[in-house]
mmCIF file with all atom_site columns, C-alpha atoms in Angstrom:
data_model
loop_
_atom_site.group_PDB
_atom_site.id
_atom_site.type_symbol
_atom_site.label_atom_id
_atom_site.label_alt_id
_atom_site.label_comp_id
_atom_site.label_asym_id
_atom_site.label_entity_id
_atom_site.label_seq_id
_atom_site.pdbx_PDB_ins_code
_atom_site.Cartn_x
_atom_site.Cartn_y
_atom_site.Cartn_z
_atom_site.occupancy
_atom_site.B_iso_or_equiv
_atom_site.pdbx_formal_charge
_atom_site.auth_seq_id
_atom_site.auth_comp_id
_atom_site.auth_asym_id
_atom_site.auth_atom_id
_atom_site.pdbx_PDB_model_num
ATOM 1   C CA . MET Z 1 1   ? 84.554  86.174 37.970 1.00 46.00 ? 21  MET Z CA 1
ATOM 2   C CA . LYS Z 1 2   ? 82.408  83.274 36.829 1.00 50.00 ? 22  LYS Z CA 1
ATOM 3   C CA . ARG Z 1 3   ? 82.629  80.302 34.516 1.00 56.00 ? 23  ARG Z CA 1
ATOM 4   C CA . ASN Z 1 4   ? 81.440  81.604 31.174 1.00 58.00 ? 24  ASN Z CA 1
ATOM 5   C CA . PRO Z 1 5   ? 80.600  79.369 28.206 1.00 55.00 ? 25  PRO Z CA 1
ATOM 6   C CA . ASN Z 1 6   ? 83.558  80.854 26.347 1.00 56.00 ? 26  ASN Z CA 1
ATOM 7   C CA . ALA Z 1 7   ? 87.013  81.893 27.520 1.00 74.00 ? 27  ALA Z CA 1
ATOM 8   C CA . CYS Z 1 8   ? 86.957  85.526 28.693 1.00 86.00 ? 28  CYS Z CA 1
ATOM 9   C CA . LEU Z 1 9   ? 86.510  85.741 32.463 1.00 85.00 ? 29  LEU Z CA 1
ATOM 10  C CA . ILE Z 1 10  ? 85.248  89.321 32.231 1.00 87.00 ? 30  ILE Z CA 1
ATOM 11  C CA . CYS Z 1 11  ? 82.599  89.209 29.503 1.00 88.00 ? 31  CYS Z CA 1
ATOM 12  C CA . GLY Z 1 12  ? 82.433  85.587 28.349 1.00 83.00 ? 32  GLY Z CA 1
ATOM 13  C CA . LYS Z 1 13  ? 83.458  86.255 24.757 1.00 87.00 ? 33  LYS Z CA 1
ATOM 14  C CA . GLU Z 1 14  ? 85.983  84.227 22.797 1.00 85.00 ? 34  GLU Z CA 1
ATOM 15  C CA . LEU Z 1 15  ? 89.705  84.823 23.106 1.00 88.00 ? 35  LEU Z CA 1
ATOM 16  C CA . ILE Z 1 16  ? 91.692  86.044 20.128 1.00 90.00 ? 36  ILE Z CA 1
ATOM 17  C CA . TYR Z 1 17  ? 95.278  84.802 19.840 1.00 90.00 ? 37  TYR Z CA 1
ATOM 18  C CA . THR Z 1 18  ? 98.031  86.710 18.043 1.00 90.00 ? 38  THR Z CA 1
ATOM 19  C CA . GLU Z 1 19  ? 101.302 85.337 16.712 1.00 89.00 ? 39  GLU Z CA 1
ATOM 20  C CA . HIS Z 1 20  ? 103.337 88.064 18.400 1.00 93.00 ? 40  HIS Z CA 1
ATOM 21  C CA . ALA Z 1 21  ? 102.924 89.010 22.058 1.00 92.00 ? 41  ALA Z CA 1
ATOM 22  C CA . LYS Z 1 22  ? 102.184 92.605 22.989 1.00 93.00 ? 42  LYS Z CA 1
ATOM 23  C CA . GLU Z 1 23  ? 101.826 94.565 26.206 1.00 95.00 ? 43  GLU Z CA 1
ATOM 24  C CA . MET Z 1 24  ? 98.368  94.305 27.756 1.00 95.00 ? 44  MET Z CA 1
ATOM 25  C CA . GLU Z 1 25  ? 96.861  95.569 30.989 1.00 95.00 ? 45  GLU Z CA 1
ATOM 26  C CA . CYS Z 1 26  ? 95.178  92.956 33.166 1.00 94.00 ? 46  CYS Z CA 1
ATOM 27  C CA . SER Z 1 27  ? 91.515  93.827 33.632 1.00 93.00 ? 47  SER Z CA 1
ATOM 28  C CA . ILE Z 1 28  ? 91.696  92.724 37.280 1.00 93.00 ? 48  ILE Z CA 1
ATOM 29  C CA . CYS Z 1 29  ? 95.051  93.744 38.804 1.00 94.00 ? 49  CYS Z CA 1
ATOM 30  C CA . HIS Z 1 30  ? 95.782  96.444 36.171 1.00 96.00 ? 50  HIS Z CA 1
ATOM 31  C CA . GLN Z 1 31  ? 99.415  95.414 35.878 1.00 95.00 ? 51  GLN Z CA 1
ATOM 32  C CA . THR Z 1 32  ? 100.959 95.232 32.420 1.00 95.00 ? 52  THR Z CA 1
ATOM 33  C CA . PHE Z 1 33  ? 102.187 91.978 30.877 1.00 94.00 ? 53  PHE Z CA 1
ATOM 34  C CA . LEU Z 1 34  ? 103.268 90.622 27.517 1.00 93.00 ? 54  LEU Z CA 1
ATOM 35  C CA . SER Z 1 35  ? 100.524 88.379 26.177 1.00 92.00 ? 55  SER Z CA 1
ATOM 36  C CA . ASN Z 1 36  ? 99.281  86.759 22.987 1.00 90.00 ? 56  ASN Z CA 1
ATOM 37  C CA . ALA Z 1 37  ? 95.624  86.662 24.005 1.00 89.00 ? 57  ALA Z CA 1
ATOM 38  C CA . CYS Z 1 38  ? 92.712  88.942 24.786 1.00 91.00 ? 58  CYS Z CA 1
ATOM 39  C CA . CYS Z 1 39  ? 89.006  88.686 24.085 1.00 91.00 ? 59  CYS Z CA 1
ATOM 40  C CA . GLU Z 1 40  ? 87.048  90.286 21.252 1.00 90.00 ? 60  GLU Z CA 1
ATOM 41  C CA . ASP Z 1 41  ? 86.389  93.320 23.470 1.00 92.00 ? 61  ASP Z CA 1
ATOM 42  C CA . GLY Z 1 42  ? 90.033  93.668 24.497 1.00 93.00 ? 62  GLY Z CA 1
ATOM 43  C CA . HIS Z 1 43  ? 89.792  92.183 27.999 1.00 94.00 ? 63  HIS Z CA 1
ATOM 44  C CA . PHE Z 1 44  ? 92.950  90.485 29.253 1.00 92.00 ? 64  PHE Z CA 1
ATOM 45  C CA . VAL Z 1 45  ? 93.384  88.576 32.524 1.00 93.00 ? 65  VAL Z CA 1
ATOM 46  C CA . CYS Z 1 46  ? 96.923  87.701 33.601 1.00 91.00 ? 66  CYS Z CA 1
ATOM 47  C CA . ASP Z 1 47  ? 97.809  84.148 34.630 1.00 84.00 ? 67  ASP Z CA 1
ATOM 48  C CA . SER Z 1 48  ? 98.157  85.072 38.311 1.00 87.00 ? 68  SER Z CA 1
ATOM 49  C CA . CYS Z 1 49  ? 94.665  86.567 38.524 1.00 89.00 ? 69  CYS Z CA 1
ATOM 50  C CA . HIS Z 1 50  ? 93.216  83.768 36.408 1.00 85.00 ? 70  HIS Z CA 1
ATOM 51  C CA . GLU Z 1 51  ? 94.489  80.994 38.648 1.00 84.00 ? 71  GLU Z CA 1
ATOM 52  C CA . ALA Z 1 52  ? 94.678  82.543 42.143 1.00 86.00 ? 72  ALA Z CA 1
ATOM 53  C CA . LYS Z 1 53  ? 91.440  81.252 43.683 1.00 90.00 ? 73  LYS Z CA 1
ATOM 54  C CA . GLY Z 1 54  ? 91.682  77.999 41.770 1.00 91.00 ? 74  GLY Z CA 1
ATOM 55  C CA . LEU Z 1 55  ? 95.088  77.243 43.274 1.00 94.00 ? 75  LEU Z CA 1
ATOM 56  C CA . GLU Z 1 56  ? 93.717  77.775 46.774 1.00 94.00 ? 76  GLU Z CA 1
ATOM 57  C CA . ALA Z 1 57  ? 90.923  75.328 45.995 1.00 95.00 ? 77  ALA Z CA 1
ATOM 58  C CA . ILE Z 1 58  ? 93.360  72.746 44.614 1.00 97.00 ? 78  ILE Z CA 1
ATOM 59  C CA . ARG Z 1 59  ? 95.580  72.843 47.674 1.00 97.00 ? 79  ARG Z CA 1
ATOM 60  C CA . ASP Z 1 60  ? 92.729  72.763 50.200 1.00 96.00 ? 80  ASP Z CA 1
ATOM 61  C CA . PHE Z 1 61  ? 91.000  69.831 48.518 1.00 98.00 ? 81  PHE Z CA 1
ATOM 62  C CA . CYS Z 1 62  ? 94.152  67.780 47.988 1.00 98.00 ? 82  CYS Z CA 1
ATOM 63  C CA . LEU Z 1 63  ? 95.198  68.113 51.618 1.00 98.00 ? 83  LEU Z CA 1
ATOM 64  C CA . SER Z 1 64  ? 91.800  66.956 52.869 1.00 97.00 ? 84  SER Z CA 1
ATOM 65  C CA . THR Z 1 65  ? 90.714  64.181 50.490 1.00 98.00 ? 85  THR Z CA 1
ATOM 66  C CA . ASP Z 1 66  ? 91.340  60.470 50.915 1.00 97.00 ? 86  ASP Z CA 1
ATOM 67  C CA . LEU Z 1 67  ? 90.502  59.651 47.286 1.00 97.00 ? 87  LEU Z CA 1
ATOM 68  C CA . LYS Z 1 68  ? 92.985  57.369 45.535 1.00 97.00 ? 88  LYS Z CA 1
ATOM 69  C CA . ASP Z 1 69  ? 91.816  57.748 41.939 1.00 98.00 ? 89  ASP Z CA 1
ATOM 70  C CA . PRO Z 1 70  ? 93.622  60.713 40.316 1.00 98.00 ? 90  PRO Z CA 1
ATOM 71  C CA . ILE Z 1 71  ? 90.882  61.089 37.704 1.00 97.00 ? 91  ILE Z CA 1
ATOM 72  C CA . GLN Z 1 72  ? 88.235  61.381 40.423 1.00 96.00 ? 92  GLN Z CA 1
ATOM 73  C CA . ILE Z 1 73  ? 90.410  63.906 42.251 1.00 97.00 ? 93  ILE Z CA 1
ATOM 74  C CA . ALA Z 1 74  ? 90.816  65.934 39.061 1.00 97.00 ? 94  ALA Z CA 1
ATOM 75  C CA . GLN Z 1 75  ? 87.107  65.755 38.237 1.00 96.00 ? 95  GLN Z CA 1
ATOM 76  C CA . GLN Z 1 76  ? 86.114  66.984 41.682 1.00 96.00 ? 96  GLN Z CA 1
ATOM 77  C CA . LEU Z 1 77  ? 88.617  69.826 41.441 1.00 97.00 ? 97  LEU Z CA 1
ATOM 78  C CA . MET Z 1 78  ? 87.283  70.759 38.009 1.00 96.00 ? 98  MET Z CA 1
ATOM 79  C CA . GLN Z 1 79  ? 83.798  71.194 39.468 1.00 95.00 ? 99  GLN Z CA 1
ATOM 80  C CA . ASN Z 1 80  ? 85.054  74.094 41.562 1.00 93.00 ? 100 ASN Z CA 1
ATOM 81  C CA . PRO Z 1 81  ? 83.768  77.388 40.095 1.00 90.00 ? 101 PRO Z CA 1
ATOM 82  C CA . PHE Z 1 82  ? 87.286  78.850 40.158 1.00 91.00 ? 102 PHE Z CA 1
ATOM 83  C CA . ILE Z 1 83  ? 88.708  76.092 37.969 1.00 94.00 ? 103 ILE Z CA 1
ATOM 84  C CA . TYR Z 1 84  ? 87.715  77.519 34.621 1.00 91.00 ? 104 TYR Z CA 1
ATOM 85  C CA . MET Z 1 85  ? 87.131  75.634 31.385 1.00 92.00 ? 105 MET Z CA 1
ATOM 86  C CA . HIS Z 1 86  ? 90.600  76.562 30.178 1.00 92.00 ? 106 HIS Z CA 1
ATOM 87  C CA . GLY Z 1 87  ? 93.514  78.129 31.982 1.00 92.00 ? 107 GLY Z CA 1
ATOM 88  C CA . PRO Z 1 88  ? 96.952  77.751 33.548 1.00 94.00 ? 108 PRO Z CA 1
ATOM 89  C CA . GLU Z 1 89  ? 95.492  76.389 36.786 1.00 96.00 ? 109 GLU Z CA 1
ATOM 90  C CA . HIS Z 1 90  ? 95.405  73.022 34.991 1.00 97.00 ? 110 HIS Z CA 1
ATOM 91  C CA . HIS Z 1 91  ? 99.208  73.090 34.892 1.00 98.00 ? 111 HIS Z CA 1
ATOM 92  C CA . ILE Z 1 92  ? 99.091  72.679 38.682 1.00 98.00 ? 112 ILE Z CA 1
ATOM 93  C CA . LEU Z 1 93  ? 95.872  70.664 38.931 1.00 98.00 ? 113 LEU Z CA 1
ATOM 94  C CA . VAL Z 1 94  ? 97.180  67.650 37.000 1.00 98.00 ? 114 VAL Z CA 1
ATOM 95  C CA . GLY Z 1 95  ? 100.321 67.157 39.058 1.00 98.00 ? 115 GLY Z CA 1
ATOM 96  C CA . SER Z 1 96  ? 98.502  67.914 42.310 1.00 98.00 ? 116 SER Z CA 1
ATOM 97  C CA . ALA Z 1 97  ? 95.872  65.250 41.607 1.00 98.00 ? 117 ALA Z CA 1
ATOM 98  C CA . LEU Z 1 98  ? 98.627  62.740 40.875 1.00 98.00 ? 118 LEU Z CA 1
ATOM 99  C CA . LEU Z 1 99  ? 100.661 63.612 43.972 1.00 98.00 ? 119 LEU Z CA 1
ATOM 100 C CA . THR Z 1 100 ? 97.561  63.311 46.145 1.00 98.00 ? 120 THR Z CA 1
ATOM 101 C CA . ALA Z 1 101 ? 96.613  59.950 44.667 1.00 98.00 ? 121 ALA Z CA 1
ATOM 102 C CA . TYR Z 1 102 ? 100.199 58.736 45.052 1.00 98.00 ? 122 TYR Z CA 1
ATOM 103 C CA . LYS Z 1 103 ? 100.221 59.686 48.734 1.00 98.00 ? 123 LYS Z CA 1
ATOM 104 C CA . ASN Z 1 104 ? 96.791  58.154 49.379 1.00 98.00 ? 124 ASN Z CA 1
ATOM 105 C CA . CYS Z 1 105 ? 97.876  54.928 47.665 1.00 97.00 ? 125 CYS Z CA 1
ATOM 106 C CA . GLY Z 1 106 ? 100.781 54.505 50.063 1.00 96.00 ? 126 GLY Z CA 1
ATOM 107 C CA . GLY Z 1 107 ? 103.478 56.491 48.292 1.00 96.00 ? 127 GLY Z CA 1
ATOM 108 C CA . SER Z 1 108 ? 106.119 57.943 50.579 1.00 95.00 ? 128 SER Z CA 1
ATOM 109 C CA . ILE Z 1 109 ? 105.977 61.721 50.181 1.00 97.00 ? 129 ILE Z CA 1
ATOM 110 C CA . ASP Z 1 110 ? 105.334 64.778 52.312 1.00 98.00 ? 130 ASP Z CA 1
ATOM 111 C CA . LEU Z 1 111 ? 102.166 65.836 50.497 1.00 98.00 ? 131 LEU Z CA 1
ATOM 112 C CA . GLU Z 1 112 ? 102.093 69.392 51.803 1.00 98.00 ? 132 GLU Z CA 1
ATOM 113 C CA . GLU Z 1 113 ? 105.657 70.027 50.660 1.00 98.00 ? 133 GLU Z CA 1
ATOM 114 C CA . ALA Z 1 114 ? 105.054 68.253 47.349 1.00 98.00 ? 134 ALA Z CA 1
ATOM 115 C CA . LEU Z 1 115 ? 101.977 70.375 46.604 1.00 98.00 ? 135 LEU Z CA 1
ATOM 116 C CA . SER Z 1 116 ? 103.947 73.530 47.377 1.00 98.00 ? 136 SER Z CA 1
ATOM 117 C CA . LEU Z 1 117 ? 106.624 72.470 44.898 1.00 98.00 ? 137 LEU Z CA 1
ATOM 118 C CA . MET Z 1 118 ? 103.965 71.598 42.329 1.00 98.00 ? 138 MET Z CA 1
ATOM 119 C CA . GLU Z 1 119 ? 102.421 75.044 42.623 1.00 97.00 ? 139 GLU Z CA 1
ATOM 120 C CA . GLU Z 1 120 ? 105.786 76.818 42.598 1.00 97.00 ? 140 GLU Z CA 1
ATOM 121 C CA . ARG Z 1 121 ? 106.907 75.047 39.435 1.00 98.00 ? 141 ARG Z CA 1
ATOM 122 C CA . GLY Z 1 122 ? 103.568 74.804 37.668 1.00 97.00 ? 142 GLY Z CA 1
ATOM 123 C CA . LYS Z 1 123 ? 102.986 78.552 37.983 1.00 95.00 ? 143 LYS Z CA 1
ATOM 124 C CA . GLN Z 1 124 ? 106.061 79.086 35.818 1.00 96.00 ? 144 GLN Z CA 1
ATOM 125 C CA . VAL Z 1 125 ? 104.334 77.381 32.863 1.00 96.00 ? 145 VAL Z CA 1
ATOM 126 C CA . PRO Z 1 126 ? 102.341 80.133 31.101 1.00 93.00 ? 146 PRO Z CA 1
ATOM 127 C CA . GLY Z 1 127 ? 98.892  79.788 29.644 1.00 91.00 ? 147 GLY Z CA 1
ATOM 128 C CA . GLY Z 1 128 ? 98.807  79.084 25.918 1.00 92.00 ? 148 GLY Z CA 1
ATOM 129 C CA . VAL Z 1 129 ? 102.095 77.177 25.743 1.00 95.00 ? 149 VAL Z CA 1
ATOM 130 C CA . CYS Z 1 130 ? 100.269 74.221 24.184 1.00 95.00 ? 150 CYS Z CA 1
ATOM 131 C CA . GLY Z 1 131 ? 99.982  76.183 20.968 1.00 94.00 ? 151 GLY Z CA 1
ATOM 132 C CA . PHE Z 1 132 ? 102.851 78.652 21.145 1.00 93.00 ? 152 PHE Z CA 1
ATOM 133 C CA . TRP Z 1 133 ? 105.519 76.268 22.467 1.00 95.00 ? 153 TRP Z CA 1
ATOM 134 C CA . GLY Z 1 134 ? 104.122 72.928 21.287 1.00 96.00 ? 154 GLY Z CA 1
ATOM 135 C CA . CYS Z 1 135 ? 104.264 71.791 24.896 1.00 96.00 ? 155 CYS Z CA 1
ATOM 136 C CA . CYS Z 1 136 ? 100.914 71.423 26.696 1.00 97.00 ? 156 CYS Z CA 1
ATOM 137 C CA . GLY Z 1 137 ? 101.107 72.478 30.342 1.00 98.00 ? 157 GLY Z CA 1
ATOM 138 C CA . ALA Z 1 138 ? 99.079  69.447 31.440 1.00 98.00 ? 158 ALA Z CA 1
ATOM 139 C CA . GLY Z 1 139 ? 101.796 67.228 30.006 1.00 98.00 ? 159 GLY Z CA 1
ATOM 140 C CA . VAL Z 1 140 ? 104.523 69.320 31.612 1.00 98.00 ? 160 VAL Z CA 1
ATOM 141 C CA . SER Z 1 141 ? 102.666 68.966 34.913 1.00 98.00 ? 161 SER Z CA 1
ATOM 142 C CA . THR Z 1 142 ? 103.175 65.196 34.799 1.00 98.00 ? 162 THR Z CA 1
ATOM 143 C CA . GLY Z 1 143 ? 106.896 65.754 34.287 1.00 98.00 ? 163 GLY Z CA 1
ATOM 144 C CA . ILE Z 1 144 ? 106.945 68.048 37.322 1.00 98.00 ? 164 ILE Z CA 1
ATOM 145 C CA . TYR Z 1 145 ? 105.070 65.356 39.266 1.00 98.00 ? 165 TYR Z CA 1
ATOM 146 C CA . CYS Z 1 146 ? 107.709 62.797 38.323 1.00 98.00 ? 166 CYS Z CA 1
ATOM 147 C CA . SER Z 1 147 ? 110.504 65.227 39.175 1.00 98.00 ? 167 SER Z CA 1
ATOM 148 C CA . ILE Z 1 148 ? 109.036 65.832 42.635 1.00 98.00 ? 168 ILE Z CA 1
ATOM 149 C CA . LEU Z 1 149 ? 108.647 62.111 43.343 1.00 97.00 ? 169 LEU Z CA 1
ATOM 150 C CA . SER Z 1 150 ? 112.230 61.405 42.289 1.00 97.00 ? 170 SER Z CA 1
ATOM 151 C CA . LYS Z 1 151 ? 113.728 64.623 43.723 1.00 97.00 ? 171 LYS Z CA 1
ATOM 152 C CA . THR Z 1 152 ? 115.232 65.348 40.324 1.00 96.00 ? 172 THR Z CA 1
ATOM 153 C CA . THR Z 1 153 ? 117.493 68.319 39.605 1.00 95.00 ? 173 THR Z CA 1
ATOM 154 C CA . PRO Z 1 154 ? 119.209 69.334 36.351 1.00 95.00 ? 174 PRO Z CA 1
ATOM 155 C CA . LEU Z 1 155 ? 122.275 67.399 37.578 1.00 96.00 ? 175 LEU Z CA 1
ATOM 156 C CA . ALA Z 1 156 ? 120.441 64.124 38.249 1.00 95.00 ? 176 ALA Z CA 1
ATOM 157 C CA . GLY Z 1 157 ? 121.073 60.994 36.206 1.00 95.00 ? 177 GLY Z CA 1
ATOM 158 C CA . THR Z 1 158 ? 118.410 58.313 35.789 1.00 95.00 ? 178 THR Z CA 1
ATOM 159 C CA . SER Z 1 159 ? 115.640 60.382 37.361 1.00 95.00 ? 179 SER Z CA 1
ATOM 160 C CA . TRP Z 1 160 ? 116.396 63.275 34.989 1.00 97.00 ? 180 TRP Z CA 1
ATOM 161 C CA . GLY Z 1 161 ? 115.676 60.919 32.125 1.00 97.00 ? 181 GLY Z CA 1
ATOM 162 C CA . LEU Z 1 162 ? 112.517 59.574 33.755 1.00 97.00 ? 182 LEU Z CA 1
ATOM 163 C CA . SER Z 1 163 ? 111.051 63.037 34.278 1.00 97.00 ? 183 SER Z CA 1
ATOM 164 C CA . ASN Z 1 164 ? 111.598 63.930 30.635 1.00 97.00 ? 184 ASN Z CA 1
ATOM 165 C CA . GLN Z 1 165 ? 110.205 60.583 29.506 1.00 98.00 ? 185 GLN Z CA 1
ATOM 166 C CA . MET Z 1 166 ? 107.100 61.227 31.591 1.00 98.00 ? 186 MET Z CA 1
ATOM 167 C CA . THR Z 1 167 ? 106.518 64.584 29.920 1.00 98.00 ? 187 THR Z CA 1
ATOM 168 C CA . SER Z 1 168 ? 107.209 63.058 26.519 1.00 98.00 ? 188 SER Z CA 1
ATOM 169 C CA . ARG Z 1 169 ? 104.716 60.255 27.019 1.00 98.00 ? 189 ARG Z CA 1
ATOM 170 C CA . SER Z 1 170 ? 101.980 62.656 28.095 1.00 98.00 ? 190 SER Z CA 1
ATOM 171 C CA . LEU Z 1 171 ? 102.655 65.040 25.223 1.00 98.00 ? 191 LEU Z CA 1
ATOM 172 C CA . GLU Z 1 172 ? 102.561 62.208 22.707 1.00 98.00 ? 192 GLU Z CA 1
ATOM 173 C CA . ASN Z 1 173 ? 99.186  61.110 24.043 1.00 97.00 ? 193 ASN Z CA 1
ATOM 174 C CA . ILE Z 1 174 ? 97.856  64.672 24.007 1.00 97.00 ? 194 ILE Z CA 1
ATOM 175 C CA . GLY Z 1 175 ? 99.281  65.461 20.582 1.00 97.00 ? 195 GLY Z CA 1
ATOM 176 C CA . THR Z 1 176 ? 97.925  62.293 19.002 1.00 96.00 ? 196 THR Z CA 1
ATOM 177 C CA . HIS Z 1 177 ? 94.374  63.413 19.769 1.00 95.00 ? 197 HIS Z CA 1
ATOM 178 C CA . GLY Z 1 178 ? 94.900  66.783 18.087 1.00 93.00 ? 198 GLY Z CA 1
ATOM 179 C CA . GLY Z 1 179 ? 93.500  70.242 18.735 1.00 92.00 ? 199 GLY Z CA 1
ATOM 180 C CA . PRO Z 1 180 ? 92.079  72.751 19.317 1.00 93.00 ? 200 PRO Z CA 1
ATOM 181 C CA . ARG Z 1 181 ? 93.183  72.756 22.924 1.00 92.00 ? 201 ARG Z CA 1
ATOM 182 C CA . CYS Z 1 182 ? 90.901  71.540 25.661 1.00 96.00 ? 202 CYS Z CA 1
ATOM 183 C CA . CYS Z 1 183 ? 92.320  71.791 29.163 1.00 96.00 ? 203 CYS Z CA 1
ATOM 184 C CA . LYS Z 1 184 ? 89.936  69.109 30.414 1.00 97.00 ? 204 LYS Z CA 1
ATOM 185 C CA . ARG Z 1 185 ? 90.679  66.550 27.683 1.00 97.00 ? 205 ARG Z CA 1
ATOM 186 C CA . ASP Z 1 186 ? 94.407  67.209 27.850 1.00 98.00 ? 206 ASP Z CA 1
ATOM 187 C CA . SER Z 1 187 ? 94.413  66.922 31.650 1.00 98.00 ? 207 SER Z CA 1
ATOM 188 C CA . PHE Z 1 188 ? 92.636  63.557 31.524 1.00 98.00 ? 208 PHE Z CA 1
ATOM 189 C CA . LEU Z 1 189 ? 95.043  62.260 28.870 1.00 98.00 ? 209 LEU Z CA 1
ATOM 190 C CA . ALA Z 1 190 ? 98.063  63.441 30.847 1.00 98.00 ? 210 ALA Z CA 1
ATOM 191 C CA . ILE Z 1 191 ? 96.823  61.821 34.056 1.00 98.00 ? 211 ILE Z CA 1
ATOM 192 C CA . LEU Z 1 192 ? 96.143  58.512 32.309 1.00 98.00 ? 212 LEU Z CA 1
ATOM 193 C CA . SER Z 1 193 ? 99.672  58.566 30.891 1.00 98.00 ? 213 SER Z CA 1
ATOM 194 C CA . ALA Z 1 194 ? 101.085 59.233 34.355 1.00 98.00 ? 214 ALA Z CA 1
ATOM 195 C CA . VAL Z 1 195 ? 99.062  56.427 35.960 1.00 98.00 ? 215 VAL Z CA 1
ATOM 196 C CA . GLU Z 1 196 ? 100.698 53.930 33.618 1.00 97.00 ? 216 GLU Z CA 1
ATOM 197 C CA . PHE Z 1 197 ? 104.147 55.488 34.058 1.00 98.00 ? 217 PHE Z CA 1
ATOM 198 C CA . THR Z 1 198 ? 103.870 55.509 37.864 1.00 98.00 ? 218 THR Z CA 1
ATOM 199 C CA . LYS Z 1 199 ? 103.102 51.803 37.942 1.00 97.00 ? 219 LYS Z CA 1
ATOM 200 C CA . GLU Z 1 200 ? 106.032 51.031 35.642 1.00 97.00 ? 220 GLU Z CA 1
ATOM 201 C CA . HIS Z 1 201 ? 108.688 53.155 37.323 1.00 97.00 ? 221 HIS Z CA 1
ATOM 202 C CA . PHE Z 1 202 ? 107.558 53.820 40.908 1.00 97.00 ? 222 PHE Z CA 1
ATOM 203 C CA . GLN Z 1 203 ? 105.740 50.539 41.601 1.00 95.00 ? 223 GLN Z CA 1
ATOM 204 C CA . VAL Z 1 204 ? 102.666 52.325 42.930 1.00 97.00 ? 224 VAL Z CA 1
ATOM 205 C CA . GLU Z 1 205 ? 99.338  51.565 41.284 1.00 97.00 ? 225 GLU Z CA 1
ATOM 206 C CA . LEU Z 1 206 ? 96.985  54.524 41.033 1.00 98.00 ? 226 LEU Z CA 1
ATOM 207 C CA . PRO Z 1 207 ? 93.479  53.165 40.451 1.00 96.00 ? 227 PRO Z CA 1
ATOM 208 C CA . VAL Z 1 208 ? 91.258  54.610 37.746 1.00 95.00 ? 228 VAL Z CA 1
ATOM 209 C CA . SER Z 1 209 ? 87.925  53.222 38.815 1.00 85.00 ? 229 SER Z CA 1
ATOM 210 C CA . CYS Z 1 210 ? 85.559  54.484 36.145 1.00 79.00 ? 230 CYS Z CA 1
ATOM 211 C CA . SER Z 1 211 ? 85.369  55.466 32.502 1.00 85.00 ? 231 SER Z CA 1
ATOM 212 C CA . ILE Z 1 212 ? 85.722  59.190 31.895 1.00 94.00 ? 232 ILE Z CA 1
ATOM 213 C CA . ARG Z 1 213 ? 82.624  60.991 30.652 1.00 93.00 ? 233 ARG Z CA 1
ATOM 214 C CA . CYS Z 1 214 ? 83.253  64.696 30.257 1.00 94.00 ? 234 CYS Z CA 1
ATOM 215 C CA . SER Z 1 215 ? 80.666  66.957 31.861 1.00 92.00 ? 235 SER Z CA 1
ATOM 216 C CA . PHE Z 1 216 ? 82.290  70.191 30.666 1.00 93.00 ? 236 PHE Z CA 1
ATOM 217 C CA . HIS Z 1 217 ? 81.766  69.993 26.893 1.00 92.00 ? 237 HIS Z CA 1
ATOM 218 C CA . GLU Z 1 218 ? 78.986  72.582 26.868 1.00 90.00 ? 238 GLU Z CA 1
ATOM 219 C CA . GLU Z 1 219 ? 81.439  75.136 28.322 1.00 89.00 ? 239 GLU Z CA 1
ATOM 220 C CA . ASN Z 1 220 ? 83.912  74.586 25.488 1.00 90.00 ? 240 ASN Z CA 1
ATOM 221 C CA . GLY Z 1 221 ? 83.206  76.426 22.272 1.00 87.00 ? 241 GLY Z CA 1
ATOM 222 C CA . GLN Z 1 222 ? 85.865  74.358 20.485 1.00 90.00 ? 242 GLN Z CA 1
ATOM 223 C CA . CYS Z 1 223 ? 84.852  70.922 21.796 1.00 94.00 ? 243 CYS Z CA 1
ATOM 224 C CA . LEU Z 1 224 ? 85.826  68.091 19.450 1.00 95.00 ? 244 LEU Z CA 1
ATOM 225 C CA . LYS Z 1 225 ? 82.588  66.344 20.435 1.00 94.00 ? 245 LYS Z CA 1
ATOM 226 C CA . THR Z 1 226 ? 82.536  62.762 19.124 1.00 94.00 ? 246 THR Z CA 1
ATOM 227 C CA . LEU Z 1 227 ? 86.216  62.997 18.150 1.00 95.00 ? 247 LEU Z CA 1
ATOM 228 C CA . CYS Z 1 228 ? 87.103  63.366 21.836 1.00 96.00 ? 248 CYS Z CA 1
ATOM 229 C CA . PRO Z 1 229 ? 87.518  60.055 23.705 1.00 95.00 ? 249 PRO Z CA 1
ATOM 230 C CA . PHE Z 1 230 ? 85.704  61.515 26.722 1.00 96.00 ? 250 PHE Z CA 1
ATOM 231 C CA . TYR Z 1 231 ? 82.669  63.015 24.970 1.00 95.00 ? 251 TYR Z CA 1
ATOM 232 C CA . PRO Z 1 232 ? 79.452  61.512 26.390 1.00 92.00 ? 252 PRO Z CA 1
ATOM 233 C CA . LEU Z 1 233 ? 77.649  59.677 23.618 1.00 83.00 ? 253 LEU Z CA 1
ATOM 234 C CA . SER Z 1 234 ? 74.357  59.377 25.476 1.00 70.00 ? 254 SER Z CA 1
#
């Protein structure tokens, strides 16, 4: 598979979304899944096949980098050829970048265990939920990040509230900028929301050392261009 200018990993054509899910056979593993999306030629790639190599890349990089800026971590991960323009791998990438930055900035966590939890939980957030559930996976990833830091469970008190507030803040930021979806834009917005939230509630400052200029806009057929805060103007 390669990074195509549009969304289909098999042929590069645009994805078509349907209101109702139907059974589709993955073009890679040939297992059958319920899905709302396939390309114009009928190709469908399941979430597991879509994200498999990308998740390996995320884990390997996060365990080896000493970067402290979560945006820089995310940008370097996004350059990997197996992190596609759009896809559910971003539901793990966002939280992983934040956990790594938190650890490298002096936060007290077992990074290897935290990344395993991030992957385990993030993989349960399907692709396309931004539109079908009104709940972008990049925003949910920040809530998972907060939950891991605070060791939150459904029976927790204050930390339960914090984790939901984190997700809410990210989703508000993402939603305010409108659609169509862009996994890069939404990831950057979610991370910026989490940087602010981490300083407020965990007393760890995650540095964002540079302005964000998106280098992926040519891969996105639905790019908002100048309406996106990260679109390069020159």
